[in-house]
XYZ file of C-alpha atoms in Angstrom:
752
model
C 177.027 228.007 183.195
C 179.209 231.268 183.979
C 176.752 233.119 181.841
C 173.865 232.093 184.055
C 175.700 232.741 187.288
C 176.476 236.173 185.424
C 172.777 236.696 184.607
C 171.626 235.508 188.222
C 174.247 238.011 189.924
C 173.023 241.181 188.175
C 171.730 242.315 191.650
C 173.860 241.030 194.613
C 172.327 238.502 196.484
C 173.437 240.313 199.905
C 171.464 243.385 198.940
C 168.086 241.714 198.283
C 165.898 241.933 201.111
C 164.517 238.462 202.452
C 160.783 237.930 203.329
C 161.716 237.991 207.135
C 163.014 241.553 206.570
C 160.036 242.858 204.761
C 157.815 241.530 207.411
C 160.035 243.566 209.885
C 159.715 246.282 207.881
C 156.027 246.169 207.575
C 155.582 245.617 211.361
C 157.655 248.527 212.223
C 155.828 250.887 209.568
C 152.230 249.335 211.140
C 154.085 250.048 214.979
C 154.477 253.765 213.568
C 151.154 254.439 212.266
C 149.514 252.451 215.376
C 151.421 254.799 217.610
C 150.598 258.180 215.435
C 147.246 257.054 215.622
C 146.490 256.213 219.177
C 148.258 259.933 220.093
C 146.226 261.551 217.807
C 143.082 260.155 219.018
C 144.200 260.691 222.888
C 145.056 264.365 221.963
C 141.518 264.923 220.305
C 139.678 263.268 223.486
C 142.045 265.610 225.594
C 140.893 268.810 223.799
C 137.554 267.972 223.234
C 137.454 267.493 227.325
C 139.321 270.699 228.063
C 137.099 272.368 225.607
C 134.190 270.951 227.621
C 135.430 271.818 230.910
C 135.739 275.451 229.756
C 132.257 275.530 227.774
C 130.319 274.249 230.675
C 130.020 277.730 232.713
C 128.527 279.595 229.646
C 124.877 279.531 229.207
C 125.523 277.891 225.522
C 127.379 274.731 227.344
C 124.736 274.760 230.040
C 121.988 274.105 227.242
C 123.870 271.738 225.285
C 124.595 269.559 228.508
C 120.712 270.132 229.184
C 120.245 268.610 225.540
C 123.040 265.818 226.607
C 120.827 264.874 229.622
C 117.357 264.858 228.082
C 118.911 262.379 225.203
C 120.535 259.802 227.604
C 118.354 260.262 230.786
C 116.092 257.167 229.684
C 119.100 254.771 229.121
C 120.186 252.088 231.971
C 122.214 254.517 233.514
C 120.212 257.438 233.997
C 121.563 261.329 234.340
C 124.269 259.293 236.258
C 125.895 257.498 233.524
C 125.193 260.777 231.170
C 127.381 262.947 233.391
C 130.027 259.963 233.874
C 130.604 259.341 230.393
C 130.236 262.881 229.329
C 132.700 264.151 232.086
C 134.538 261.180 233.516
C 134.841 258.901 230.334
C 137.146 261.090 228.465
C 139.964 260.507 231.007
C 139.227 256.901 231.544
C 139.235 256.339 227.818
C 142.406 258.052 227.625
C 143.845 256.114 230.264
C 142.513 252.805 228.396
C 144.239 254.142 224.966
C 147.407 254.941 227.017
C 147.787 250.903 227.912
C 148.028 249.829 224.037
C 150.556 253.107 223.132
C 152.803 251.976 226.286
C 152.475 248.252 225.148
C 153.668 249.511 221.713
C 156.405 251.567 223.121
C 157.658 248.444 225.422
C 158.193 246.317 222.143
C 160.585 248.457 220.601
C 164.258 247.871 220.862
C 166.548 249.585 223.687
C 166.564 252.944 223.650
C 168.621 254.949 221.829
C 169.580 258.575 222.594
C 170.084 260.883 219.624
C 171.967 263.683 219.636
C 169.938 266.981 218.513
C 170.860 269.108 215.535
C 170.192 272.145 216.507
C 170.717 273.581 220.536
C 167.984 275.641 221.819
C 166.000 276.172 225.121
C 162.864 273.976 225.680
C 159.928 275.154 227.540
C 160.307 271.932 229.984
C 163.469 272.597 231.050
C 163.480 276.398 231.011
C 162.934 277.937 234.590
C 161.033 280.873 233.936
C 159.741 281.586 237.481
C 162.592 281.319 240.134
C 161.379 281.511 243.804
C 157.817 282.546 245.333
C 155.623 280.372 246.759
C 155.198 277.841 243.676
C 159.270 277.274 243.606
C 161.086 276.827 240.265
C 158.392 276.947 237.451
C 159.333 275.809 233.757
C 157.699 277.762 231.038
C 155.698 274.720 230.603
C 154.399 274.379 233.895
C 153.797 278.325 233.720
C 151.337 277.518 230.310
C 149.305 274.828 232.901
C 148.987 277.175 235.669
C 147.595 279.900 233.628
C 145.406 277.916 231.818
C 143.832 276.508 235.212
C 143.823 279.812 236.806
C 142.227 281.593 233.587
C 139.635 278.499 233.775
C 138.789 279.221 237.457
C 138.252 283.178 236.857
C 136.271 282.114 233.442
C 133.935 280.436 235.564
C 133.496 282.569 238.156
C 132.640 285.305 235.639
C 130.232 283.365 233.385
C 128.877 281.739 236.586
C 128.167 285.442 238.220
C 126.350 286.587 235.175
C 123.943 283.478 234.949
C 123.400 283.855 238.503
C 122.313 287.976 238.468
C 119.880 287.140 234.867
C 118.640 284.403 236.976
C 117.805 286.536 240.382
C 116.415 289.373 238.030
C 113.364 287.465 237.191
C 111.874 287.858 240.504
C 111.043 290.520 242.496
C 113.320 290.165 245.547
C 114.299 292.853 248.303
C 117.924 293.849 248.721
C 118.145 291.097 251.586
C 116.658 288.348 249.838
C 118.860 289.186 246.757
C 121.923 289.174 248.831
C 120.979 285.509 250.403
C 120.364 284.350 247.101
C 123.347 285.471 245.490
C 125.368 284.457 248.152
C 123.871 280.880 248.211
C 124.141 280.614 244.164
C 127.559 281.689 244.434
C 128.515 279.013 246.782
C 126.475 276.590 244.573
C 129.034 277.456 241.507
C 132.411 277.702 243.635
C 131.307 273.932 244.812
C 130.836 272.741 241.263
C 134.213 274.236 240.073
C 135.719 272.896 243.345
C 134.230 269.282 241.819
C 136.079 269.822 238.352
C 139.360 271.055 240.281
C 138.886 267.430 242.068
C 138.652 265.682 239.103
C 142.036 266.526 238.519
C 143.495 266.582 242.088
C 144.187 262.725 242.388
C 145.609 261.868 239.006
C 149.207 263.406 239.988
C 149.562 260.967 242.855
C 148.736 257.872 241.162
C 152.108 256.803 241.230
C 152.544 253.989 238.677
C 149.307 255.818 236.251
C 149.512 254.850 232.962
C 148.871 258.821 232.548
C 151.914 260.075 233.997
C 153.894 257.362 232.201
C 152.406 258.311 228.851
C 153.627 262.285 229.385
C 156.455 260.832 230.771
C 156.476 263.048 234.308
C 157.581 261.439 237.213
C 156.065 261.143 240.291
C 158.237 264.024 242.380
C 157.464 266.387 239.696
C 153.550 265.187 239.751
C 153.468 265.829 243.621
C 153.962 269.086 243.172
C 150.770 269.626 241.261
C 148.538 267.769 243.351
C 149.991 270.185 246.404
C 148.944 273.349 244.065
C 145.579 271.826 243.136
C 144.826 270.680 246.843
C 145.032 274.489 247.701
C 142.884 275.635 245.163
C 140.442 272.948 245.586
C 140.272 273.269 249.308
C 139.839 276.793 249.102
C 136.846 276.529 246.897
C 135.068 273.956 249.080
C 135.684 276.110 252.190
C 134.180 278.917 249.913
C 131.127 277.090 249.256
C 130.533 275.583 252.619
C 131.020 279.479 254.384
C 128.407 280.969 251.873
C 125.600 277.977 253.224
C 126.303 278.964 256.736
C 123.127 281.387 257.001
C 121.225 278.658 256.047
C 121.098 274.720 255.833
C 118.016 273.682 253.755
C 116.904 270.221 253.325
C 116.633 269.857 249.352
C 117.642 266.029 249.482
C 121.423 266.759 249.640
C 123.171 265.363 252.920
C 124.388 268.616 254.391
C 125.983 266.581 257.420
C 128.168 264.451 255.262
C 129.364 267.698 253.403
C 130.367 269.174 256.800
C 132.177 265.850 257.588
C 134.002 265.853 254.226
C 134.848 269.548 254.722
C 136.101 269.378 258.317
C 138.444 266.131 256.908
C 139.626 268.278 253.917
C 140.584 271.237 256.237
C 142.371 268.977 258.683
C 144.496 267.524 255.803
C 145.148 271.016 254.237
C 145.975 272.633 257.589
C 148.575 270.154 258.360
C 149.971 269.694 254.986
C 151.089 273.527 255.112
C 154.907 273.683 254.778
C 155.643 275.202 258.363
C 153.236 272.283 259.727
C 155.036 269.316 257.438
C 158.295 270.742 258.878
C 157.226 271.010 262.454
C 155.943 267.470 262.450
C 155.978 265.579 259.404
C 154.574 262.118 261.035
C 151.247 264.599 261.764
C 150.802 265.537 257.957
C 151.566 261.614 256.978
C 148.724 260.216 259.398
C 145.954 263.020 258.992
C 146.413 262.513 255.240
C 144.652 259.259 255.292
C 141.705 261.154 256.074
C 141.108 261.136 252.281
C 139.437 258.182 252.499
C 136.649 259.635 254.728
C 136.972 263.041 252.485
C 136.091 261.512 249.538
C 133.177 258.820 250.860
C 131.304 261.414 252.358
C 131.609 263.834 249.595
C 129.746 260.795 247.883
C 127.223 261.218 250.450
C 127.071 264.695 250.183
C 126.087 265.182 246.580
C 125.016 261.849 245.611
C 125.826 259.993 242.614
C 125.447 262.026 239.371
C 127.175 265.019 240.554
C 130.011 263.227 241.958
C 130.562 261.557 238.595
C 131.995 264.547 237.608
C 135.236 263.739 239.730
C 134.686 260.076 239.621
C 137.197 259.550 236.618
C 140.259 260.695 238.429
C 139.379 259.100 241.650
C 138.819 255.358 240.250
C 142.251 255.869 237.904
C 143.951 256.755 241.915
C 141.875 253.723 243.119
C 143.312 251.768 240.644
C 146.703 252.845 241.304
C 146.519 252.775 245.307
C 144.916 249.160 245.198
C 147.984 247.646 243.253
C 150.320 249.331 245.733
C 148.496 248.140 248.597
C 149.036 244.284 247.091
C 152.756 245.222 246.302
C 153.236 246.463 249.734
C 152.173 243.140 251.190
C 155.281 241.391 250.343
C 158.209 241.661 252.531
C 161.753 242.354 251.151
C 164.819 240.895 252.346
C 167.579 243.519 253.018
C 170.371 241.942 251.278
C 173.167 244.641 253.245
C 172.832 247.423 255.475
C 175.731 249.604 255.882
C 176.164 252.530 258.196
C 179.081 254.879 257.019
C 180.691 257.147 259.715
C 179.327 260.563 257.489
C 175.773 259.258 259.071
C 174.825 257.788 255.902
C 172.911 254.497 255.598
C 173.029 252.444 252.567
C 170.362 249.475 252.192
C 170.649 246.933 249.259
C 167.138 245.260 248.515
C 166.516 242.109 246.641
C 164.643 242.020 243.524
C 163.373 239.803 240.906
C 165.360 239.871 237.250
C 162.213 241.056 235.663
C 161.644 243.939 237.758
C 162.951 246.768 235.644
C 164.145 250.368 236.941
C 166.762 253.170 235.409
C 168.970 255.083 237.105
C 166.752 258.053 238.147
C 164.160 256.171 239.977
C 162.529 256.221 243.108
C 161.004 253.685 245.691
C 159.002 253.964 248.769
C 160.322 251.892 251.843
C 158.859 250.853 254.928
C 160.042 249.393 257.813
C 157.509 247.499 259.606
C 159.995 247.212 262.930
C 160.034 250.758 262.948
C 156.612 251.979 261.752
C 153.680 250.579 260.143
C 152.499 253.802 258.714
C 155.507 256.009 257.715
C 156.803 255.261 253.888
C 159.541 257.351 252.854
C 160.510 257.849 249.173
C 164.376 257.381 248.506
C 166.199 257.919 245.107
C 168.110 254.718 243.768
C 171.724 254.695 243.927
C 172.240 251.662 241.995
C 172.411 251.446 238.257
C 170.030 248.534 236.653
C 172.993 247.480 234.972
C 174.812 246.686 238.523
C 173.242 243.811 239.174
C 169.705 241.907 237.915
C 168.910 240.860 241.575
C 169.278 243.821 243.701
C 168.937 247.827 243.979
C 170.173 250.307 246.368
C 169.590 253.379 248.427
C 171.310 255.765 250.250
C 169.809 257.356 253.138
C 170.607 260.422 255.272
C 170.411 259.952 259.018
C 168.341 262.940 260.062
C 166.538 262.065 262.990
C 163.219 260.033 263.953
C 162.812 257.119 261.605
C 166.121 257.436 260.207
C 167.659 257.293 263.808
C 165.839 254.277 264.197
C 167.004 252.767 261.307
C 170.611 253.362 262.133
C 170.077 252.229 265.791
C 168.602 248.516 264.493
C 171.266 248.179 262.037
C 174.309 248.684 264.769
C 172.399 246.793 266.918
C 171.996 243.937 264.911
C 175.882 244.376 263.790
C 177.128 243.999 267.309
C 175.036 241.196 267.854
C 176.472 239.612 264.727
C 180.235 240.163 265.878
C 179.098 238.256 269.036
C 177.862 235.303 267.561
C 179.816 235.317 263.944
C 179.831 231.483 263.867
C 176.469 230.905 264.333
C 175.123 233.343 261.822
C 177.083 231.871 259.072
C 175.761 228.508 259.897
C 172.477 230.117 260.009
C 172.864 231.791 256.583
C 173.945 228.338 254.941
C 170.935 226.365 256.503
C 168.185 229.199 255.787
C 167.608 232.720 255.074
C 168.435 235.328 257.698
C 165.307 237.636 258.487
C 166.725 240.198 260.795
C 165.764 242.888 258.674
C 163.339 243.358 256.277
C 161.217 245.774 254.417
C 157.850 246.657 252.443
C 158.732 248.576 248.916
C 156.564 250.247 246.407
C 157.999 251.153 243.313
C 160.518 251.586 241.460
C 158.557 254.901 239.827
C 160.316 257.205 237.622
C 160.945 258.906 234.078
C 159.880 256.299 231.395
C 163.125 256.895 229.614
C 166.320 257.333 231.192
C 166.568 261.423 230.240
C 170.170 261.617 231.657
C 171.051 259.812 228.613
C 169.657 262.340 226.237
C 172.319 265.004 227.003
C 176.056 264.638 225.693
C 177.279 267.443 228.112
C 175.629 266.900 231.543
C 176.473 269.237 234.643
C 175.043 267.354 237.871
C 174.699 269.400 241.078
C 174.209 267.928 244.302
C 173.707 268.800 247.885
C 174.330 266.303 250.923
C 172.938 263.376 250.169
C 171.485 264.437 246.703
C 174.563 262.824 245.280
C 172.247 259.387 245.355
C 170.873 259.809 242.093
C 174.124 261.120 240.703
C 176.086 257.975 242.140
C 173.593 256.078 239.964
C 174.180 257.503 236.771
C 177.911 257.593 237.111
C 177.405 253.893 237.505
C 174.752 253.292 234.487
C 177.501 255.612 232.102
C 180.277 253.953 233.172
C 178.774 250.497 232.720
C 177.066 251.930 229.034
C 180.790 252.724 228.090
C 182.478 249.920 229.434
C 179.643 247.411 227.481
C 179.443 249.694 224.126
C 175.793 249.791 225.073
C 174.047 253.436 224.084
C 175.113 256.090 225.999
C 175.314 259.973 224.795
C 177.093 261.673 227.454
C 180.501 262.554 227.079
C 181.202 265.498 229.094
C 180.088 265.219 232.716
C 180.925 267.871 235.220
C 179.412 266.649 239.226
C 179.161 269.849 241.790
C 178.786 268.704 244.981
C 178.366 270.693 248.192
C 178.789 269.080 251.740
C 178.686 270.184 255.011
C 181.739 267.864 256.250
C 184.617 266.385 254.706
C 183.252 262.729 255.798
C 180.849 262.781 253.258
C 183.232 262.841 250.186
C 183.892 259.120 250.738
C 180.443 257.613 249.590
C 181.822 259.042 246.091
C 184.714 256.468 246.538
C 182.512 253.370 246.855
C 182.283 253.447 243.394
C 185.328 251.066 242.238
C 186.751 251.541 238.784
C 189.384 248.789 239.043
C 187.094 246.398 236.610
C 186.589 248.895 233.988
C 188.738 248.948 230.774
C 191.373 251.413 230.876
C 190.022 253.477 227.891
C 187.144 254.277 229.346
C 188.377 257.770 230.374
C 189.152 258.167 226.885
C 185.440 258.437 226.209
C 184.574 260.608 228.770
C 185.727 263.604 230.299
C 184.529 263.603 233.959
C 185.180 266.557 236.168
C 184.192 266.633 239.892
C 184.015 269.825 242.014
C 183.418 269.466 245.740
C 182.698 272.324 248.056
C 183.333 271.454 251.738
C 181.086 274.448 253.267
C 181.925 274.013 257.072
C 185.562 273.169 257.306
C 187.948 275.702 256.302
C 190.862 272.946 256.033
C 191.197 269.454 254.780
C 191.203 267.240 258.169
C 193.469 264.692 256.632
C 196.022 264.259 254.260
C 194.699 265.393 250.922
C 193.617 262.810 248.846
C 192.843 260.280 251.742
C 189.771 260.650 252.718
C 187.828 257.514 254.651
C 185.396 255.633 253.504
C 184.770 252.585 255.584
C 181.503 251.410 256.549
C 181.361 251.324 260.441
C 178.432 248.649 260.474
C 177.854 245.919 258.160
C 174.893 243.461 258.186
C 174.006 240.835 255.822
C 170.485 240.333 256.301
C 169.094 238.099 253.568
C 169.458 236.392 250.309
C 169.544 237.606 246.737
C 168.707 234.553 245.085
C 165.302 233.449 243.960
C 164.666 231.837 247.367
C 164.799 234.935 249.431
C 161.951 237.233 249.666
C 162.077 239.780 246.845
C 160.801 243.015 245.789
C 157.527 242.262 243.995
C 156.470 242.991 240.183
C 152.956 244.046 240.754
C 153.756 247.837 240.371
C 152.062 250.033 237.758
C 155.257 250.724 236.080
C 156.157 246.904 235.492
C 154.948 244.704 232.752
C 153.070 246.761 230.537
C 150.779 243.957 229.116
C 149.914 242.397 232.857
C 149.445 246.261 234.077
C 146.820 247.050 231.179
C 144.780 244.553 231.637
C 144.518 245.369 235.090
C 143.330 248.968 234.156
C 140.974 247.594 231.531
C 139.541 244.772 233.465
C 139.024 247.123 236.178
C 137.168 249.634 234.468
C 134.940 247.110 232.527
C 134.056 245.728 235.966
C 132.966 248.927 237.151
C 130.822 249.632 234.043
C 129.563 246.056 234.386
C 128.370 246.681 238.041
C 127.042 249.747 237.663
C 124.675 248.411 235.217
C 123.814 245.448 237.273
C 122.999 247.665 240.083
C 121.057 250.077 237.892
C 119.110 247.221 236.202
C 118.245 245.199 238.948
C 118.087 247.350 242.116
C 117.928 251.164 241.712
C 115.551 251.520 238.433
C 113.163 248.646 239.798
C 112.929 249.910 243.684
C 112.875 253.459 242.724
C 115.818 254.358 244.793
C 116.153 258.031 244.938
C 118.418 259.193 247.928
C 121.192 260.908 246.954
C 123.411 259.934 250.006
C 122.488 256.075 249.199
C 122.943 256.448 245.912
C 126.227 258.110 246.297
C 127.405 255.198 248.292
C 126.325 252.651 245.705
C 128.430 254.397 243.162
C 131.744 254.099 245.242
C 130.645 250.499 245.876
C 130.660 249.959 242.223
C 133.999 251.624 241.767
C 135.448 249.692 244.841
C 134.321 246.718 243.459
C 135.331 247.319 239.634
C 138.853 247.329 241.387
C 139.184 244.972 244.145
C 137.068 241.802 242.430
C 137.344 242.047 238.872
C 141.039 243.926 239.349
C 141.743 241.781 242.040
C 141.634 238.453 239.771
C 144.211 239.927 237.388
C 146.544 241.058 239.945
C 146.265 237.413 241.232
C 147.112 235.837 238.187
C 149.730 238.232 237.873
C 151.208 237.225 241.027
C 150.917 233.499 240.030
C 152.411 234.096 236.895
C 155.512 235.694 238.091
C 155.968 233.251 240.848
C 156.007 230.973 238.291
C 158.601 232.881 236.218
C 160.734 233.113 239.147
C 160.558 229.406 240.245
C 161.580 228.395 236.410
C 164.435 231.371 236.259
C 168.014 230.048 235.863
C 169.393 232.503 238.761
C 173.345 232.976 238.326
C 175.233 234.491 241.256
C 175.808 238.088 240.642
C 179.422 239.276 239.703
C 181.589 240.120 242.739
C 181.492 243.535 243.225
C 183.458 246.138 245.193
C 180.346 247.553 247.597
C 176.719 246.420 246.815
C 176.731 249.410 243.702
C 180.329 248.684 242.392
C 181.242 247.849 239.241
C 181.394 243.903 238.549
C 184.284 242.183 237.081
C 183.779 238.359 235.337
C 184.990 236.208 238.018
C 184.060 232.380 238.952
C 181.318 232.573 241.238
C 180.804 231.267 244.261
C 178.117 230.844 246.961
C 179.129 233.905 248.976
C 178.708 236.328 246.126
C 174.597 236.165 246.200
C 175.455 238.613 249.181
C 177.388 241.617 247.821
C 180.813 242.164 249.791
C 181.228 245.151 251.755
C 183.849 248.005 250.732
C 186.939 247.483 252.521
C 188.422 250.950 252.332
C 190.426 252.727 250.041
C 192.645 250.458 248.230
C 190.984 250.089 244.986
C 190.891 252.443 242.573
C 188.438 254.693 243.012
C 186.248 257.757 241.179
C 188.369 260.429 243.163
C 191.665 259.589 241.995
C 190.468 258.509 238.440
C 188.898 261.392 237.445
C 189.615 265.297 237.518
C 189.033 266.242 241.358
C 188.927 269.585 242.835
C 188.009 270.128 246.561
C 187.785 273.600 248.016
C 187.143 274.292 251.585
C 184.972 276.900 253.104
C 183.372 277.937 250.223
C 180.259 277.580 248.611
C 180.241 276.798 244.455
C 179.587 280.092 242.173
C 177.121 278.728 239.671
C 177.440 282.245 237.677
C 181.315 281.024 237.333
C 180.676 277.513 236.647
C 178.482 277.912 234.099
C 180.446 280.621 232.406
C 183.428 278.468 232.326
C 181.515 275.362 230.959
C 180.032 277.501 227.854
C 183.285 278.531 227.355
C 184.542 275.049 227.080
C 181.655 273.348 225.819
C 180.272 275.858 223.237
C 177.320 275.790 221.577
C 175.457 272.663 222.762
C 172.443 271.610 224.836
C 174.103 270.651 228.271
C 171.562 269.034 230.796
C 171.728 270.420 234.052
C 170.639 268.054 236.829
C 169.805 269.319 240.511
C 169.273 267.205 243.692
C 169.235 269.008 246.661
C 167.543 271.325 249.135
C 165.181 273.737 247.904
C 167.614 277.015 248.303
C 170.344 274.809 246.088
C 167.383 274.284 243.380
C 166.520 278.131 243.426
C 170.152 279.153 243.201
C 170.650 277.251 240.117
C 167.490 277.948 238.550
C 168.040 281.425 238.768
C 171.873 281.330 237.408
C 170.295 278.914 234.643
C 167.579 281.388 233.664
C 169.902 284.375 233.772
C 172.310 282.320 231.436
C 170.083 281.553 228.915
C 168.520 284.889 228.805
C 171.714 286.652 228.031
C 173.729 284.156 226.357
C 175.168 284.801 223.075
C 174.750 282.413 219.881
C 177.864 280.627 220.374
C 177.310 279.755 224.451
C 175.500 276.641 225.782
C 172.192 276.388 225.974
C 171.582 275.219 229.698
C 168.337 272.683 230.207
C 167.364 272.767 234.296
C 166.178 269.323 235.513
C 165.031 268.990 239.004
C 165.381 265.292 240.636
C 164.516 266.216 244.353
C 161.510 264.738 246.222
C 159.514 267.139 248.505
C 156.576 265.972 250.095
């Protein structure tokens, strides 16, 4: 018996893989292979697509394009289908494949940051161009700009050669030659503009699978939309001017083109930075003319030419309709606070299933203030703060924000006059004194603040908001033992008045383990630029909320943020993209088979209208069915969700502690002053009055202390602050020695 046991124990039983472990290993291998195959396929499609766009202006490209049209023009979809498949098809195919890739990625385990072995500069985080009309441009962004400008110059060159070759075959006078050359040049400029238009709407599809695939957040992508908008409108304006001498009837609806151009010009002029600063509402309202611009463009060029830009516009329509459905839901404002420094904190109710990270943005509309204005705000809470709420900080700067503060203060005064009645009302039903409509959250797919062991957070004024979320996130992770790479954090904050400093004190540390600051070295440098001396005794800065309104319920019975968002459930959002795309194709096939071809419809503007109708129908009808099912599913999940009151916090965004919950814990309690142990007293804090931060000295000092490591520098503040920091980072990285810190520039500022 002993011999049998001994022979059976030649290999330790615990080291022998089980069937379940083998299956898990095989499944992991298949997942890795599937992701690699999807990425390879998407890259191949993208490179081929860009190659075709570059080749199209040449004589060879035109010849291949004509051969393709002759091969496919007798199909059900005709020449429209040929162009749609060749030009818009690739980007739509990449979007569908991206859905599968995101689903595979979302099925992986929790995010585990990895420390890099060899510190080095990266294209995305090296600020190569600082200042100028484009702002701060990274090396990777500059490569993209060069490729895009290079394409325009390339296309103009080859189009000019083809125009001259074509006109040389005719006997024309000098005047005729000049007129025809100008008209042909105008035609070519319009064609280049259409290819630019194919990209124009992609960056502003906030929850687009394409942006999520390459992990570009909406605040960065908006810049690319601005750049593309200037180029596109310049090309379309020149296109219109080159046809000003003659208005020929060649099947194109010229009036529709004029209307589209006028709408585009109004949007272009009002989007210029001086106009936006003078009257932001004017920019916001006139930008709704994009519908007129797109629809009349389709009337002007017809279905087959419009197919060049249809792919990008269709993906934008997918995102816009989903945002429209999400924003129809009104959300309870759990609490609203006004701080003495002129800052408002809103805490919104959300479902447990709605995920976000500490660097997310949300767009908020308060219908009591305006039915049209949507404003972006970075979240100030960590997703680990609580399952049922999300918070933002809003600086009162006039206009919409002044109205918001006034409403909160007015409601707070009414509460004080009828406190008992309000408590009774809260116990019987939900109070709806203040509600909001919300779009989002949007942001990076992965929490990139966790990818650096060394962090420098640079904030200007209310730019501290996302960094409060980062600090809360890091504290929670260290306290709970979840993956967290940051171990050294330097926070540099420039404020105008010392009363703003109190915002940091709302982060309570009372319920953290005592050893958390043995794992994390946190240093805070605060610069009060418009005060030469501290107005109060050093270290005693007030941070009470002057007005607090509890305006809703964070439980499942309240109105919470909708989960209908592109960055939410990957399976449902993927089904929405796929069903809408298939619906568009089905509707286009039906209308070709049973209407256009049998009845010989040939009018360009009318066929353009039919194409637009198929695009809208695919999104609203086919995609709408998925959205309806998605909504019903989310309601079912919410109704069966075992709601537990969130742990008691010191402030709506405070760190939790484990105590028995009470009914009142559904409403985050207010901050009651500086009695609790807060961030300013627990960390190494330096407050300087009457000066601004010297970033050259700061970066030299951190490099000396940290050595040869990668350090992420995150900036949130006005453009001047971003420019100053980026310039110093570029200078530091260019002249650094091998033992110095490598600084990586990351902007987190939303500038519309």
